[in-house]
mmCIF file of C-alpha atoms in Angstrom:
data_model
loop_
_atom_site.group_PDB
_atom_site.id
_atom_site.type_symbol
_atom_site.label_atom_id
_atom_site.label_comp_id
_atom_site.label_asym_id
_atom_site.label_seq_id
_atom_site.Cartn_x
_atom_site.Cartn_y
_atom_site.Cartn_z
ATOM 1 C CA MET A 382 -9.607 -10.779 -1.896
ATOM 2 C CA LEU A 383 -11.989 -13.665 -2.592
ATOM 3 C CA VAL A 384 -12.650 -14.025 1.138
ATOM 4 C CA ILE A 385 -13.309 -10.297 1.297
ATOM 5 C CA ALA A 386 -15.843 -10.612 -1.525
ATOM 6 C CA LEU A 387 -17.657 -13.373 0.376
ATOM 7 C CA VAL A 388 -17.768 -11.398 3.633
ATOM 8 C CA ASP A 389 -18.723 -8.136 1.917
ATOM 9 C CA ARG A 390 -21.570 -9.652 -0.094
ATOM 10 C CA THR A 391 -22.901 -11.652 2.812
ATOM 11 C CA GLY A 392 -23.343 -8.395 4.706
ATOM 12 C CA SER A 393 -24.898 -6.711 1.687
ATOM 13 C CA GLY A 394 -27.335 -9.609 1.363
ATOM 14 C CA LEU A 395 -28.421 -9.060 4.958
ATOM 15 C CA TRP A 396 -29.294 -5.424 4.321
ATOM 16 C CA ALA A 397 -30.436 -5.254 0.684
ATOM 17 C CA SER A 398 -33.430 -7.506 1.206
ATOM 18 C CA VAL A 399 -34.742 -5.554 4.210
ATOM 19 C CA SER A 400 -33.624 -1.964 3.628
ATOM 20 C CA VAL A 401 -37.035 -0.775 2.429
ATOM 21 C CA LEU A 402 -38.749 -2.577 5.311
ATOM 22 C CA TYR A 403 -36.337 -1.054 7.840
ATOM 23 C CA LEU A 404 -36.895 2.467 6.551
ATOM 24 C CA THR A 405 -40.657 1.912 6.556
ATOM 25 C CA TYR A 406 -41.280 0.096 9.832
ATOM 26 C CA VAL A 407 -38.335 1.175 12.000
ATOM 27 C CA SER A 408 -37.553 4.669 10.710
ATOM 28 C CA GLY A 409 -41.210 5.415 9.970
ATOM 29 C CA LEU A 410 -40.695 6.903 6.502
ATOM 30 C CA SER A 411 -43.517 7.189 4.000
ATOM 31 C CA VAL A 412 -43.449 5.469 0.608
ATOM 32 C CA GLY A 413 -42.587 8.772 -1.038
ATOM 33 C CA GLN A 414 -39.740 9.427 1.385
ATOM 34 C CA VAL A 415 -38.307 5.934 0.868
ATOM 35 C CA GLY A 416 -38.407 6.412 -2.903
ATOM 36 C CA THR A 417 -36.823 9.863 -2.661
ATOM 37 C CA LEU A 418 -34.100 8.582 -0.349
ATOM 38 C CA ALA A 419 -33.236 5.660 -2.643
ATOM 39 C CA ALA A 420 -33.201 7.809 -5.787
ATOM 40 C CA THR A 421 -31.165 10.635 -4.246
ATOM 41 C CA ALA A 422 -28.643 8.353 -2.565
ATOM 42 C CA GLY A 423 -28.269 6.412 -5.807
ATOM 43 C CA ALA A 424 -27.683 9.577 -7.809
ATOM 44 C CA ILE A 425 -25.009 10.817 -5.398
ATOM 45 C CA GLY A 426 -23.440 7.371 -5.288
ATOM 46 C CA ILE A 427 -22.761 7.525 -9.030
ATOM 47 C CA ALA A 428 -19.766 9.755 -8.292
ATOM 48 C CA GLY A 429 -18.145 6.994 -6.232
ATOM 49 C CA ALA A 430 -17.010 4.973 -9.251
ATOM 50 C CA PRO A 431 -14.920 7.597 -11.090
ATOM 51 C CA LEU A 432 -13.720 9.140 -7.827
ATOM 52 C CA GLY A 433 -12.525 5.817 -6.429
ATOM 53 C CA GLY A 434 -10.801 4.820 -9.659
ATOM 54 C CA ARG A 435 -9.013 8.149 -9.994
ATOM 55 C CA ILE A 436 -7.718 8.084 -6.423
ATOM 56 C CA ALA A 437 -6.529 4.487 -6.807
ATOM 57 C CA ASP A 438 -4.290 5.550 -9.700
ATOM 58 C CA ARG A 439 -2.466 7.913 -7.342
ATOM 59 C CA PHE A 440 -2.391 6.089 -3.992
ATOM 60 C CA PRO A 441 -1.910 2.453 -2.878
ATOM 61 C CA LEU A 442 -5.000 0.542 -3.925
ATOM 62 C CA THR A 443 -5.318 -1.551 -0.775
ATOM 63 C CA ARG A 444 -5.174 1.554 1.429
ATOM 64 C CA VAL A 445 -7.849 3.294 -0.627
ATOM 65 C CA LEU A 446 -10.048 0.202 -0.384
ATOM 66 C CA LEU A 447 -9.471 0.071 3.380
ATOM 67 C CA VAL A 448 -10.690 3.660 3.763
ATOM 68 C CA VAL A 449 -13.718 2.989 1.578
ATOM 69 C CA GLN A 450 -14.710 -0.096 3.610
ATOM 70 C CA LEU A 451 -14.462 1.891 6.839
ATOM 71 C CA LEU A 452 -16.566 4.644 5.269
ATOM 72 C CA ARG A 453 -19.259 2.096 4.364
ATOM 73 C CA ALA A 454 -19.207 0.678 7.889
ATOM 74 C CA LEU A 455 -19.603 4.115 9.468
ATOM 75 C CA ALA A 456 -22.455 4.991 7.100
ATOM 76 C CA SER A 457 -24.309 1.785 7.993
ATOM 77 C CA LEU A 458 -23.817 2.259 11.723
ATOM 78 C CA ALA A 459 -24.939 5.897 11.431
ATOM 79 C CA LEU A 460 -28.300 4.746 10.057
ATOM 80 C CA LEU A 461 -28.946 3.105 13.421
ATOM 81 C CA THR A 462 -28.576 6.412 15.277
ATOM 82 C CA THR A 463 -31.463 8.378 13.796
ATOM 83 C CA ASN A 464 -34.886 8.306 12.169
ATOM 84 C CA ASP A 465 -34.577 11.851 10.839
ATOM 85 C CA PHE A 466 -35.170 11.854 7.070
ATOM 86 C CA ALA A 467 -32.461 14.389 6.232
ATOM 87 C CA LEU A 468 -29.820 12.522 8.214
ATOM 88 C CA LEU A 469 -30.896 9.159 6.809
ATOM 89 C CA LEU A 470 -30.588 10.645 3.340
ATOM 90 C CA ALA A 471 -27.081 11.947 4.062
ATOM 91 C CA PHE A 472 -25.870 8.656 5.570
ATOM 92 C CA SER A 473 -27.395 6.625 2.728
ATOM 93 C CA ALA A 474 -25.690 8.865 0.175
ATOM 94 C CA VAL A 475 -22.309 8.344 1.858
ATOM 95 C CA GLY A 476 -22.932 4.598 1.882
ATOM 96 C CA GLY A 477 -23.894 4.646 -1.794
ATOM 97 C CA LEU A 478 -20.759 6.585 -2.629
ATOM 98 C CA GLY A 479 -18.686 3.964 -0.814
ATOM 99 C CA ASP A 480 -20.507 1.049 -2.432
ATOM 100 C CA ARG A 481 -19.822 2.238 -5.975
ATOM 101 C CA ALA A 482 -16.203 3.075 -5.156
ATOM 102 C CA ALA A 483 -15.645 -0.351 -3.574
ATOM 103 C CA SER A 484 -17.053 -2.078 -6.655
ATOM 104 C CA VAL A 485 -14.567 -0.335 -8.944
ATOM 105 C CA LEU A 486 -11.647 -0.811 -6.557
ATOM 106 C CA THR A 487 -12.182 -4.580 -6.301
ATOM 107 C CA ARG A 488 -12.304 -4.810 -10.095
ATOM 108 C CA LEU A 489 -9.122 -2.788 -10.341
ATOM 109 C CA TYR A 490 -7.427 -5.052 -7.803
ATOM 110 C CA ALA A 491 -8.386 -8.097 -9.885
ATOM 111 C CA THR A 492 -7.061 -6.403 -13.023
ATOM 112 C CA ARG A 493 -3.701 -5.682 -11.439
ATOM 113 C CA VAL A 494 -3.170 -8.901 -9.536
ATOM 114 C CA ALA A 495 -4.432 -11.343 -12.176
ATOM 115 C CA GLY A 496 -3.016 -9.703 -15.310
ATOM 116 C CA PRO A 497 -3.953 -11.740 -18.428
ATOM 117 C CA ASP A 498 -6.066 -14.088 -16.268
ATOM 118 C CA ARG A 499 -8.301 -11.229 -15.097
ATOM 119 C CA VAL A 500 -11.457 -12.620 -16.717
ATOM 120 C CA ARG A 501 -11.195 -15.961 -14.936
ATOM 121 C CA TYR A 502 -10.272 -14.243 -11.653
ATOM 122 C CA GLN A 503 -13.293 -11.949 -11.948
ATOM 123 C CA ALA A 504 -15.518 -14.932 -12.735
ATOM 124 C CA VAL A 505 -14.394 -16.760 -9.601
ATOM 125 C CA GLN A 506 -14.811 -13.590 -7.541
ATOM 126 C CA ARG A 507 -18.308 -13.025 -8.912
ATOM 127 C CA THR A 508 -19.262 -16.622 -8.104
ATOM 128 C CA VAL A 509 -18.047 -16.193 -4.530
ATOM 129 C CA ALA A 510 -19.855 -12.854 -4.242
ATOM 130 C CA ASN A 511 -23.147 -14.387 -5.421
ATOM 131 C CA ALA A 512 -22.773 -17.184 -2.894
ATOM 132 C CA GLY A 513 -22.249 -14.571 -0.171
ATOM 133 C CA TRP A 514 -25.287 -12.612 -1.320
ATOM 134 C CA ALA A 515 -27.421 -15.767 -1.141
ATOM 135 C CA LEU A 516 -26.151 -16.576 2.366
ATOM 136 C CA GLY A 517 -26.977 -13.062 3.526
ATOM 137 C CA GLY A 518 -30.425 -13.218 1.976
ATOM 138 C CA LEU A 519 -31.203 -16.540 3.655
ATOM 139 C CA ALA A 520 -30.029 -15.215 7.022
ATOM 140 C CA ALA A 521 -32.185 -12.112 6.563
ATOM 141 C CA ALA A 522 -35.232 -14.230 5.707
ATOM 142 C CA ALA A 523 -34.733 -16.271 8.873
ATOM 143 C CA ALA A 524 -34.308 -13.138 11.011
ATOM 144 C CA LEU A 525 -37.448 -11.546 9.583
ATOM 145 C CA THR A 526 -39.582 -14.356 10.973
ATOM 146 C CA LEU A 527 -39.150 -12.593 14.327
ATOM 147 C CA GLY A 528 -40.943 -9.528 12.947
ATOM 148 C CA THR A 529 -39.394 -7.117 15.464
ATOM 149 C CA SER A 530 -37.593 -3.799 15.125
ATOM 150 C CA ALA A 531 -34.599 -5.337 16.882
ATOM 151 C CA ALA A 532 -34.319 -7.949 14.112
ATOM 152 C CA TYR A 533 -34.094 -5.217 11.467
ATOM 153 C CA GLN A 534 -31.516 -3.339 13.519
ATOM 154 C CA TRP A 535 -29.358 -6.427 13.992
ATOM 155 C CA LEU A 536 -29.401 -7.068 10.242
ATOM 156 C CA LEU A 537 -28.202 -3.518 9.596
ATOM 157 C CA ALA A 538 -25.535 -3.936 12.264
ATOM 158 C CA GLY A 539 -24.476 -7.171 10.588
ATOM 159 C CA ASP A 540 -24.028 -5.284 7.338
ATOM 160 C CA ALA A 541 -21.760 -2.766 9.090
ATOM 161 C CA VAL A 542 -19.758 -5.550 10.757
ATOM 162 C CA SER A 543 -19.173 -7.173 7.367
ATOM 163 C CA PHE A 544 -17.577 -3.938 6.118
ATOM 164 C CA LEU A 545 -15.384 -3.710 9.230
ATOM 165 C CA ALA A 546 -14.305 -7.314 8.722
ATOM 166 C CA SER A 547 -13.575 -6.600 5.056
ATOM 167 C CA ALA A 548 -11.440 -3.623 6.088
ATOM 168 C CA LEU A 549 -9.415 -5.782 8.484
ATOM 169 C CA LEU A 550 -8.955 -8.470 5.837
ATOM 170 C CA THR A 551 -7.804 -5.828 3.352
ATOM 171 C CA LEU A 552 -4.858 -5.106 5.663
ATOM 172 C CA ARG A 553 -3.612 -8.627 4.946
ATOM 173 C CA CYS A 554 -3.682 -8.159 1.165
ATOM 174 C CA GLY A 555 -0.447 -7.317 -0.627
ATOM 175 C CA GLU A 556 -0.354 -4.204 -2.791
ATOM 176 C CA PRO A 557 -0.508 -5.321 -6.450
ATOM 177 C CA PRO A 558 1.951 -3.800 -8.953
ATOM 178 C CA SER A 559 0.672 -0.763 -10.796
ATOM 179 C CA PRO A 560 1.906 1.009 -13.948
ATOM 180 C CA THR A 561 1.429 4.306 -12.132
ATOM 181 C CA ARG A 562 3.409 3.341 -9.032
ATOM 182 C CA THR A 563 6.799 1.851 -8.203
ATOM 183 C CA VAL A 564 6.536 -1.181 -5.927
ATOM 184 C CA THR A 565 9.189 -1.210 -3.191
ATOM 185 C CA THR A 566 10.065 -3.149 -0.085
ATOM 186 C CA SER A 567 10.084 -1.705 3.420
ATOM 187 C CA LYS A 568 13.830 -0.940 3.096
ATOM 188 C CA SER A 569 13.338 1.139 -0.003
ATOM 189 C CA PRO A 570 12.195 4.755 -0.256
ATOM 190 C CA ALA A 571 8.485 5.423 -0.194
ATOM 191 C CA PRO A 572 6.644 4.605 -3.453
ATOM 192 C CA LYS A 573 6.384 7.426 -5.921
ATOM 193 C CA THR A 574 3.378 8.030 -8.061
ATOM 194 C CA LYS A 575 3.773 9.025 -11.675
ATOM 195 C CA PRO A 576 1.061 11.381 -12.925
ATOM 196 C CA THR A 577 -1.245 9.971 -15.566
ATOM 197 C CA SER A 578 -1.930 12.048 -18.653
ATOM 198 C CA ALA A 579 -4.671 9.873 -20.166
ATOM 199 C CA SER A 580 -8.168 10.972 -19.260
ATOM 200 C CA PRO A 581 -11.291 8.894 -20.010
ATOM 201 C CA TRP A 582 -13.312 12.116 -20.137
ATOM 202 C CA ARG A 583 -11.437 13.117 -23.298
ATOM 203 C CA ASP A 584 -11.642 9.649 -24.853
ATOM 204 C CA ARG A 585 -14.803 9.851 -26.942
ATOM 205 C CA THR A 586 -14.605 6.221 -28.036
ATOM 206 C CA TYR A 587 -14.440 5.003 -24.445
ATOM 207 C CA LEU A 588 -17.296 7.279 -23.420
ATOM 208 C CA ALA A 589 -19.382 5.908 -26.302
ATOM 209 C CA TYR A 590 -18.500 2.390 -25.181
ATOM 210 C CA VAL A 591 -19.614 3.208 -21.621
ATOM 211 C CA SER A 592 -22.922 4.553 -22.924
ATOM 212 C CA THR A 593 -23.617 1.222 -24.665
ATOM 213 C CA GLU A 594 -22.644 -0.572 -21.463
ATOM 214 C CA THR A 595 -25.391 1.303 -19.622
ATOM 215 C CA VAL A 596 -27.940 -0.404 -21.892
ATOM 216 C CA LEU A 597 -26.353 -3.851 -21.585
ATOM 217 C CA PHE A 598 -26.566 -3.685 -17.784
ATOM 218 C CA LEU A 599 -30.386 -3.552 -17.972
ATOM 219 C CA ASP A 600 -30.603 -7.266 -17.151
ATOM 220 C CA ASP A 601 -30.223 -6.164 -13.523
ATOM 221 C CA ALA A 602 -33.479 -4.196 -13.687
ATOM 222 C CA VAL A 603 -35.244 -7.186 -15.259
ATOM 223 C CA PHE A 604 -34.646 -9.351 -12.196
ATOM 224 C CA LYS A 605 -35.110 -6.678 -9.534
ATOM 225 C CA ILE A 606 -38.193 -5.000 -10.994
ATOM 226 C CA GLY A 607 -39.258 -6.336 -14.391
ATOM 227 C CA LEU A 608 -40.034 -9.976 -13.613
ATOM 228 C CA PRO A 609 -41.870 -9.409 -10.292
ATOM 229 C CA LEU A 610 -43.998 -6.581 -11.704
ATOM 230 C CA TRP A 611 -44.737 -8.424 -14.936
ATOM 231 C CA ILE A 612 -45.890 -11.504 -13.023
ATOM 232 C CA ALA A 613 -48.132 -9.337 -10.872
ATOM 233 C CA HIS A 614 -49.348 -7.344 -13.900
ATOM 234 C CA THR A 615 -50.332 -10.262 -16.149
ATOM 235 C CA GLY A 616 -51.784 -12.471 -13.419
ATOM 236 C CA THR A 617 -51.299 -15.624 -15.498
ATOM 237 C CA ALA A 618 -48.384 -17.083 -13.507
ATOM 238 C CA PRO A 619 -48.379 -17.650 -9.722
ATOM 239 C CA HIS A 620 -46.916 -14.744 -7.744
ATOM 240 C CA GLY A 621 -44.689 -17.161 -5.854
ATOM 241 C CA LEU A 622 -42.759 -17.710 -9.083
ATOM 242 C CA ALA A 623 -40.927 -14.365 -8.747
ATOM 243 C CA PRO A 624 -38.600 -15.303 -5.854
ATOM 244 C CA LEU A 625 -37.999 -18.722 -7.418
ATOM 245 C CA LEU A 626 -36.760 -17.060 -10.600
ATOM 246 C CA LEU A 627 -34.342 -14.989 -8.521
ATOM 247 C CA VAL A 628 -33.078 -18.221 -6.971
ATOM 248 C CA LEU A 629 -32.675 -19.675 -10.475
ATOM 249 C CA ASN A 630 -30.641 -16.626 -11.471
ATOM 250 C CA ASN A 631 -28.358 -16.962 -8.459
ATOM 251 C CA VAL A 632 -27.840 -20.710 -8.867
ATOM 252 C CA MET A 633 -27.032 -20.356 -12.564
ATOM 253 C CA VAL A 634 -24.452 -17.644 -11.887
ATOM 254 C CA VAL A 635 -22.766 -19.669 -9.156
ATOM 255 C CA ALA A 636 -22.695 -22.810 -11.316
ATOM 256 C CA LEU A 637 -21.894 -21.388 -14.749
ATOM 257 C CA GLN A 638 -20.045 -18.062 -14.466
ATOM 258 C CA VAL A 639 -16.576 -19.621 -14.231
ATOM 259 C CA PRO A 640 -17.111 -22.179 -17.059
ATOM 260 C CA LEU A 641 -18.520 -19.473 -19.361
ATOM 261 C CA ALA A 642 -15.638 -17.116 -18.611
ATOM 262 C CA ARG A 643 -13.193 -19.355 -20.510
ATOM 263 C CA PHE A 644 -14.868 -18.309 -23.758
ATOM 264 C CA GLY A 645 -13.799 -14.674 -23.223
ATOM 265 C CA THR A 646 -10.249 -14.884 -21.898
ATOM 266 C CA THR A 647 -8.806 -12.852 -24.780
ATOM 267 C CA THR A 648 -9.880 -9.481 -26.102
ATOM 268 C CA ALA A 649 -10.850 -10.866 -29.515
ATOM 269 C CA ALA A 650 -12.840 -13.703 -27.927
ATOM 270 C CA ALA A 651 -14.645 -11.293 -25.608
ATOM 271 C CA ARG A 652 -15.660 -9.129 -28.567
ATOM 272 C CA ARG A 653 -16.977 -12.189 -30.457
ATOM 273 C CA LEU A 654 -19.207 -13.036 -27.482
ATOM 274 C CA LEU A 655 -21.242 -9.903 -28.210
ATOM 275 C CA VAL A 656 -23.017 -11.854 -30.982
ATOM 276 C CA PRO A 657 -24.415 -14.658 -28.766
ATOM 277 C CA LEU A 658 -25.076 -12.002 -26.110
ATOM 278 C CA SER A 659 -27.286 -10.207 -28.620
ATOM 279 C CA ALA A 660 -29.217 -13.422 -29.233
ATOM 280 C CA ALA A 661 -29.670 -14.067 -25.497
ATOM 281 C CA PHE A 662 -31.193 -10.618 -24.922
ATOM 282 C CA ALA A 663 -33.510 -10.997 -27.928
ATOM 283 C CA LEU A 664 -34.706 -14.434 -26.773
ATOM 284 C CA GLY A 665 -35.271 -13.143 -23.243
ATOM 285 C CA GLY A 666 -37.482 -10.334 -24.514
ATOM 286 C CA LEU A 667 -39.487 -12.680 -26.740
ATOM 287 C CA ALA A 668 -40.020 -15.181 -23.925
ATOM 288 C CA MET A 669 -41.331 -12.390 -21.696
ATOM 289 C CA ALA A 670 -43.705 -11.317 -24.468
ATOM 290 C CA PHE A 671 -45.066 -14.839 -25.053
ATOM 291 C CA SER A 672 -45.611 -15.368 -21.324
ATOM 292 C CA ALA A 673 -48.585 -12.987 -21.432
ATOM 293 C CA THR A 674 -50.405 -14.861 -24.195
ATOM 294 C CA SER A 675 -50.748 -18.249 -22.482
ATOM 295 C CA GLY A 676 -52.250 -20.076 -19.539
ATOM 296 C CA ALA A 677 -50.619 -20.439 -16.133
ATOM 297 C CA ILE A 678 -48.447 -23.467 -16.928
ATOM 298 C CA THR A 679 -47.236 -22.188 -20.294
ATOM 299 C CA ALA A 680 -46.676 -18.705 -18.871
ATOM 300 C CA THR A 681 -44.563 -20.211 -16.093
ATOM 301 C CA LEU A 682 -42.455 -22.075 -18.646
ATOM 302 C CA PHE A 683 -41.959 -18.939 -20.759
ATOM 303 C CA LEU A 684 -41.054 -16.851 -17.705
ATOM 304 C CA THR A 685 -38.568 -19.495 -16.595
ATOM 305 C CA ALA A 686 -37.079 -19.492 -20.101
ATOM 306 C CA ALA A 687 -36.885 -15.691 -19.998
ATOM 307 C CA ALA A 688 -35.125 -15.749 -16.625
ATOM 308 C CA ALA A 689 -32.644 -18.326 -17.945
ATOM 309 C CA ALA A 690 -31.988 -16.290 -21.101
ATOM 310 C CA PHE A 691 -31.437 -13.045 -19.195
ATOM 311 C CA THR A 692 -29.156 -14.867 -16.743
ATOM 312 C CA VAL A 693 -27.064 -16.212 -19.622
ATOM 313 C CA ALA A 694 -26.954 -12.658 -20.961
ATOM 314 C CA GLU A 695 -25.867 -11.397 -17.540
ATOM 315 C CA MET A 696 -22.993 -13.887 -17.368
ATOM 316 C CA LEU A 697 -21.854 -13.333 -20.960
ATOM 317 C CA HIS A 698 -21.941 -9.579 -20.529
ATOM 318 C CA ALA A 699 -19.964 -9.794 -17.285
ATOM 319 C CA THR A 700 -17.227 -11.744 -19.102
ATOM 320 C CA ILE A 701 -17.173 -9.336 -22.036
ATOM 321 C CA SER A 702 -17.261 -6.251 -19.848
ATOM 322 C CA TRP A 703 -14.391 -7.373 -17.610
ATOM 323 C CA GLU A 704 -12.109 -7.757 -20.627
ATOM 324 C CA LEU A 705 -13.128 -4.873 -22.904
ATOM 325 C CA SER A 706 -13.306 -2.239 -20.150
ATOM 326 C CA VAL A 707 -9.631 -2.919 -19.413
ATOM 327 C CA ALA A 708 -8.472 -3.619 -22.988
ATOM 328 C CA LEU A 709 -9.798 -0.260 -24.199
ATOM 329 C CA ALA A 710 -8.026 1.650 -21.399
ATOM 330 C CA PRO A 711 -4.401 2.835 -21.361
ATOM 331 C CA GLY A 712 -2.269 0.773 -19.001
ATOM 332 C CA THR A 713 -1.272 3.875 -17.038
ATOM 333 C CA ALA A 714 -4.851 4.913 -16.252
ATOM 334 C CA HIS A 715 -6.778 1.734 -15.508
ATOM 335 C CA GLY A 716 -8.218 3.189 -12.315
ATOM 336 C CA ALA A 717 -9.570 6.334 -13.959
ATOM 337 C CA TYR A 718 -11.004 4.415 -16.904
ATOM 338 C CA LEU A 719 -12.608 1.679 -14.822
ATOM 339 C CA GLY A 720 -14.064 4.412 -12.631
ATOM 340 C CA VAL A 721 -15.794 5.947 -15.636
ATOM 341 C CA HIS A 722 -16.883 2.481 -16.764
ATOM 342 C CA GLY A 723 -18.485 2.059 -13.343
ATOM 343 C CA LEU A 724 -20.817 4.915 -14.237
ATOM 344 C CA ALA A 725 -22.628 2.578 -16.636
ATOM 345 C CA GLN A 726 -23.868 0.302 -13.878
ATOM 346 C CA SER A 727 -24.677 3.264 -11.649
ATOM 347 C CA ALA A 728 -26.646 5.021 -14.397
ATOM 348 C CA GLN A 729 -28.528 1.815 -15.138
ATOM 349 C CA ARG A 730 -29.915 1.911 -11.631
ATOM 350 C CA SER A 731 -31.690 5.129 -12.578
ATOM 351 C CA ILE A 732 -32.854 4.334 -16.121
ATOM 352 C CA GLY A 733 -33.423 0.602 -15.572
ATOM 353 C CA PRO A 734 -36.673 0.916 -13.595
ATOM 354 C CA LEU A 735 -38.018 3.361 -16.183
ATOM 355 C CA ALA A 736 -37.090 1.048 -19.078
ATOM 356 C CA VAL A 737 -38.701 -2.091 -17.661
ATOM 357 C CA THR A 738 -41.848 -0.308 -16.468
ATOM 358 C CA ALA A 739 -42.212 1.171 -19.973
ATOM 359 C CA ALA A 740 -41.929 -2.357 -21.393
ATOM 360 C CA ILE A 741 -44.584 -3.591 -18.955
ATOM 361 C CA ALA A 742 -46.916 -0.711 -19.836
ATOM 362 C CA ALA A 743 -46.585 -1.508 -23.555
ATOM 363 C CA GLY A 744 -47.413 -5.170 -23.007
ATOM 364 C CA PRO A 745 -45.934 -8.083 -24.992
ATOM 365 C CA VAL A 746 -44.798 -5.768 -27.785
ATOM 366 C CA GLY A 747 -42.938 -3.698 -25.215
ATOM 367 C CA TRP A 748 -40.926 -6.697 -24.025
ATOM 368 C CA ALA A 749 -40.128 -7.763 -27.582
ATOM 369 C CA CYS A 750 -38.871 -4.244 -28.322
ATOM 370 C CA PHE A 751 -36.968 -4.175 -25.025
ATOM 371 C CA GLY A 752 -35.026 -7.316 -25.937
ATOM 372 C CA ALA A 753 -34.498 -6.180 -29.526
ATOM 373 C CA ALA A 754 -33.163 -2.771 -28.446
ATOM 374 C CA ILE A 755 -30.542 -4.321 -26.157
ATOM 375 C CA ALA A 756 -29.652 -6.882 -28.832
ATOM 376 C CA LEU A 757 -29.093 -4.056 -31.317
ATOM 377 C CA THR A 758 -26.896 -2.268 -28.772
ATOM 378 C CA CYS A 759 -24.701 -5.397 -28.602
ATOM 379 C CA ILE A 760 -24.149 -5.168 -32.364
ATOM 380 C CA VAL A 761 -23.401 -1.445 -32.085
ATOM 381 C CA GLN A 762 -20.804 -2.130 -29.397
ATOM 382 C CA HIS A 763 -19.316 -4.951 -31.505
ATOM 383 C CA ARG A 764 -18.676 -2.449 -34.285
ATOM 384 C CA LEU A 765 -17.687 0.412 -31.978
ATOM 385 C CA VAL A 766 -14.772 -1.368 -30.301
ATOM 386 C CA ARG A 767 -13.338 -3.049 -33.412
ATOM 387 C CA ASP A 768 -11.048 -0.287 -34.642
ATOM 388 C CA PRO A 769 -9.756 0.858 -31.201
ATOM 389 C CA LEU A 770 -8.898 -2.720 -30.235
ATOM 390 C CA THR A 771 -7.187 -3.356 -33.568
ATOM 391 C CA GLN A 772 -5.113 -0.190 -33.244
ATOM 392 C CA LYS A 773 -4.159 -0.996 -29.657
ATOM 393 C CA SER A 774 -3.064 -4.537 -30.547
ATOM 394 C CA LEU A 775 -0.727 -3.098 -33.183
ATOM 395 C CA SER A 776 0.832 -0.599 -30.793
ATOM 396 C CA VAL A 777 0.900 -1.474 -27.102
ATOM 397 C CA PRO A 778 3.218 0.759 -25.014
ATOM 398 C CA SER A 779 5.600 -1.108 -22.793
ATOM 399 C CA VAL A 780 5.230 -0.483 -19.063
ATOM 400 C CA THR A 781 7.959 -1.158 -16.548
ATOM 401 C CA VAL A 782 7.205 -1.870 -12.894
ATOM 402 C CA SER A 783 10.415 -2.003 -10.916
ATOM 403 C CA GLU A 784 10.995 -3.687 -7.579
ATOM 404 C CA HIS A 785 13.948 -2.798 -5.379
#
C-alpha cells in the first residue's frame, strides 16, 4: 500500500499544479467557470468520504478501493475528451467523489492492517505520499516549460495512468481482517458480512468531534491560499518566497512526520498532543501578523517562522487525528465512522478559503485571531474527547475475527 501511495500521489502532483491552467488554456473556460467547476465538484466530492467508508464496512476493502481507483482513472481520461463546461463539471465531480473515497479507504486499510501501530504506519504512508506529490510537481514544472496544449494533456493522462497503476497494484494487496467480515481462504465459503448497528450520524459526540476537526484542518488553506495571498497583499516580502515556503512545508513533512508520530502512538498520548498543537497554531497566527509590520528581511523571517509553525501544527494534527478518529469509533463500524470523519477535510476545502481571506482582509489582527481561534478549538477538542475515551477504555467490546 505504500507503493500505491507513492504512485497515486505522484500522479496527483502532476495534475494538481496545472489543473487550473489546463481548464483555462486548453478547455477555454473563463475564470468564473473555473471557480464554479472547482466549487461544485468539491461540494459533490464531499459525499465520497462517508459513502466509501460505509461501503467498505460491507464489502472487501481492497475490491472497493480497486473500483474507486478505476473510477478516478476514467474521470481523468474523460476530461481529455471534451471542452464542454457541463461535461467537464460532471467528470470533475466524479473524480472528486473518487478522490475523497480513496482517501478514507487508504486510511481504513492502514487502520485494519497496522492495528495498534496505525499511527506510525500512517506517518510512513504520509511521508511517502508527500514525496510522491513533490515528484509529480517537479515533473509538471519541467513539462510546463514546453508551454503547449499537448504538455497539459500528457500531464492529465499521466494522472489517469497513475490511478490505473494503483488499481493494478491494489490487486496484489491482501484483504486485511475486519470486525465486520470473516476472513477465509479460497477453500472456505465466501466471506459473510455482519450488519453494523452503530451509526456515526447518531453519535453526537463523534459529530461534535468532526466539527472541531474541520477547524483544525485549516492549515491546508494557509499553505494553498493564505501565504501566497498574504505575501502578495502586504508587498513587504518577495513574491518568490511563496513557492519556497511550500517547499519548506513538504521537506519538513517528509523529514519529521515519522519521528513526531512516536509521540502519539497511544490514545492518551494523542490527546495530550492537543496542547502543543494549540501553541503551534497560536504562534503561526502571531508570526503571520508580525510579518506585516516589518521590512522585507524581517517579514521574510516571520513568514518562514509562520510556515514552520503551521507545518508543525499540520504534522501534530495528523498524528492526533489518525489515533482519535479511530479510538472514538466502535470497532465494528470503523469504515462508516472514518467516512464521516473524512467530511471534516472535505468541508475545510469550502470554508478554508473564506477563513484565510477574512484573516487577510482584517490585517495583522485577523491573523492573530485566526491562530487564536484554532488554538481555542484544540482546547475544546481536548475537553470534548476526554469522557468518551475514558468510558471506552473501561469497556472495550471484544471482537473475534476467525480464519478457516
